Tab-separated table of C-alpha atoms in Angstrom:
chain	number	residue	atom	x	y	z
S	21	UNK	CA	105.903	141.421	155.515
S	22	UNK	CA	104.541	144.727	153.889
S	23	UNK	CA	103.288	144.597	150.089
S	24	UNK	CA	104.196	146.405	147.759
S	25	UNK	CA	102.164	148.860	146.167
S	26	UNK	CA	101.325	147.809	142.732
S	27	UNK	CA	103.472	149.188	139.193
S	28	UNK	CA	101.554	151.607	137.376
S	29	UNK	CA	100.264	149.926	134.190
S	30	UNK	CA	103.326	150.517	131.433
S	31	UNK	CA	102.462	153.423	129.242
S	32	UNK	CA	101.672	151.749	125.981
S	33	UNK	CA	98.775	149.842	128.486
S	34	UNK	CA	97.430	153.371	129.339
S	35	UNK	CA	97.176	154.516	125.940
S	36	UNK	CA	95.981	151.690	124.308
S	37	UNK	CA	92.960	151.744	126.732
S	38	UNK	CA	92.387	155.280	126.357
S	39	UNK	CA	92.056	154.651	122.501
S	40	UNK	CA	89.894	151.631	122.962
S	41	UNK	CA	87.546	154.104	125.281
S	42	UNK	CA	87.443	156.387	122.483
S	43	UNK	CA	86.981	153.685	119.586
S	44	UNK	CA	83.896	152.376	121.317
S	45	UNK	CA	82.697	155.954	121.759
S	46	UNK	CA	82.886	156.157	117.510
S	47	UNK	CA	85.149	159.467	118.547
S	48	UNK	CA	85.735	161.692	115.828
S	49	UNK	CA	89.189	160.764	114.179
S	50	UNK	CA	90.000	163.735	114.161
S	51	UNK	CA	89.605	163.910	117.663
S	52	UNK	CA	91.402	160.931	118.235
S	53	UNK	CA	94.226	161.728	115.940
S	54	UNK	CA	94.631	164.947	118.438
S	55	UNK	CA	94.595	162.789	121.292
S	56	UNK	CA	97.755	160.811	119.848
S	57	UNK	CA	99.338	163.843	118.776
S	58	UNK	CA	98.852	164.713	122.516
S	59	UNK	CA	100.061	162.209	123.881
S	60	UNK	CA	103.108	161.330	122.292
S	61	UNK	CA	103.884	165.461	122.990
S	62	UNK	CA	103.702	164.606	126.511
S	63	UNK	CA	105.953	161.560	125.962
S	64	UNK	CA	108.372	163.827	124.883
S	65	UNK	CA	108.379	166.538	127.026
S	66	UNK	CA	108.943	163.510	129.705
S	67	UNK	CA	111.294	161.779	128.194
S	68	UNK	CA	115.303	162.658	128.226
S	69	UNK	CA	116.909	163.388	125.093
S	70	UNK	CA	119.315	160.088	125.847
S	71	UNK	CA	116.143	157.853	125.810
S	72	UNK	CA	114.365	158.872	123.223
S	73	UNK	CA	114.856	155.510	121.516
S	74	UNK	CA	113.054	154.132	124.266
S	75	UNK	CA	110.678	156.931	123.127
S	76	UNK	CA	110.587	155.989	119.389
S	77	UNK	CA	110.242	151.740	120.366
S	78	UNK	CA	106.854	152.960	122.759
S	79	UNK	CA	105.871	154.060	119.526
S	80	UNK	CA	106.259	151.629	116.980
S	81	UNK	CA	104.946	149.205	119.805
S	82	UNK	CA	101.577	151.297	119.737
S	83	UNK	CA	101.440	151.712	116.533
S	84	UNK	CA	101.560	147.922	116.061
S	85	UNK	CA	98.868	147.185	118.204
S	86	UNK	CA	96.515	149.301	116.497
S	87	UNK	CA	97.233	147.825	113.271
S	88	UNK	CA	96.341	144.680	114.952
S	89	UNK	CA	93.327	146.461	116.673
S	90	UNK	CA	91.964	147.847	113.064
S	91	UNK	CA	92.438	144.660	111.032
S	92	UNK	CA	90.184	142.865	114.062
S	93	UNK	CA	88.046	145.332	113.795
S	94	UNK	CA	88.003	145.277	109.961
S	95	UNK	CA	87.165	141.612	110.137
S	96	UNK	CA	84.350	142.267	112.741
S	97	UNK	CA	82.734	144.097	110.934
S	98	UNK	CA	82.972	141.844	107.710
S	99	UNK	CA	81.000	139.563	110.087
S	100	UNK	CA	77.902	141.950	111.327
S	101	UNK	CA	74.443	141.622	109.703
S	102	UNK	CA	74.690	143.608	106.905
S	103	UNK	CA	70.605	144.488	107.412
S	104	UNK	CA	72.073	146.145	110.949
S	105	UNK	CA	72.281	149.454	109.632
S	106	UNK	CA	72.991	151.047	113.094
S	107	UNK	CA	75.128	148.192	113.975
S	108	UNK	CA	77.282	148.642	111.101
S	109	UNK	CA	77.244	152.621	110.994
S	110	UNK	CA	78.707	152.251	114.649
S	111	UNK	CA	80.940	149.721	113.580
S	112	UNK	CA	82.512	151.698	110.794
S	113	UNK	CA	82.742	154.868	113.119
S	114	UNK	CA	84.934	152.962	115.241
S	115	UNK	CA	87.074	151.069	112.327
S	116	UNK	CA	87.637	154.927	111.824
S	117	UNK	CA	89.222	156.378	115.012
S	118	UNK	CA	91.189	153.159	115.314
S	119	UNK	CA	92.347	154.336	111.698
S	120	UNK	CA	93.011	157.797	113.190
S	121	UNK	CA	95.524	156.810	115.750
S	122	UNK	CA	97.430	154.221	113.753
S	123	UNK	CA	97.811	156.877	111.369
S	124	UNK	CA	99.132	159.509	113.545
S	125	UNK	CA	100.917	156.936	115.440
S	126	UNK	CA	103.025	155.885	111.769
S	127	UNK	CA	103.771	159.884	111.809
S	128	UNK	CA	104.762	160.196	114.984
S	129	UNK	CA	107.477	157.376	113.962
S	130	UNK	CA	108.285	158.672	110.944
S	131	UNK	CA	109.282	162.094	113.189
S	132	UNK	CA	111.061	160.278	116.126
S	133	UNK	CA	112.964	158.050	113.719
């Protein structure tokens, strides 16, 4: 009996990784914010007009994950040695471009809803 080949990891998987590669690079958020921006553009350009609430539930799904992703992070860094300078800078830089993409993320809903 063949296998099958394996699903392609859902789209809100891919994403979320992407922005957790670019978190723990401390990417600009305004870099990151473009990325989003980006990326729900190609969701759209993908996506039929008839699913587009399909389109707009990706979205909020994302969006909630970051906001669970930023208030970890937010409590992470509430924990680092506060005499790690570099530690925290890099922390804080990261807090940031999770910031980024939750916030384009909420506009991105705001303009699908």
């Amino acid at each position: 009996m063949a296998k099958r080949p394996p699903r392609p990891p859902a789209p809100v998987t891919c994403a979320l990784q992407h922005l957790a590669e670019l978190a723990q690079r401390a990417a600009d958020p305004s870099r990151v914010r473009r990325a989003v921006e980006a990326m729900v553009t190609d969701w759209l350009t993908d996506t039929p007009p008839a699913e587009r609430a399909l389109l707009h539930e990706r979205v909020t799904d994302l969006h909630a994950a970051l906001t669970e992703g930023v208030d970890a992070a937010q409590e992470q860094i509430d924990d680092l040695d506060r005499n790690d300078a570099a530690g925290q800078r890099q922390a804080q830089r990261s807090l940031a471009a999770l910031q980024a993409a939750r916030d384009a993320l909420a506009a991105a809903r705001l303009q699908l809803a």
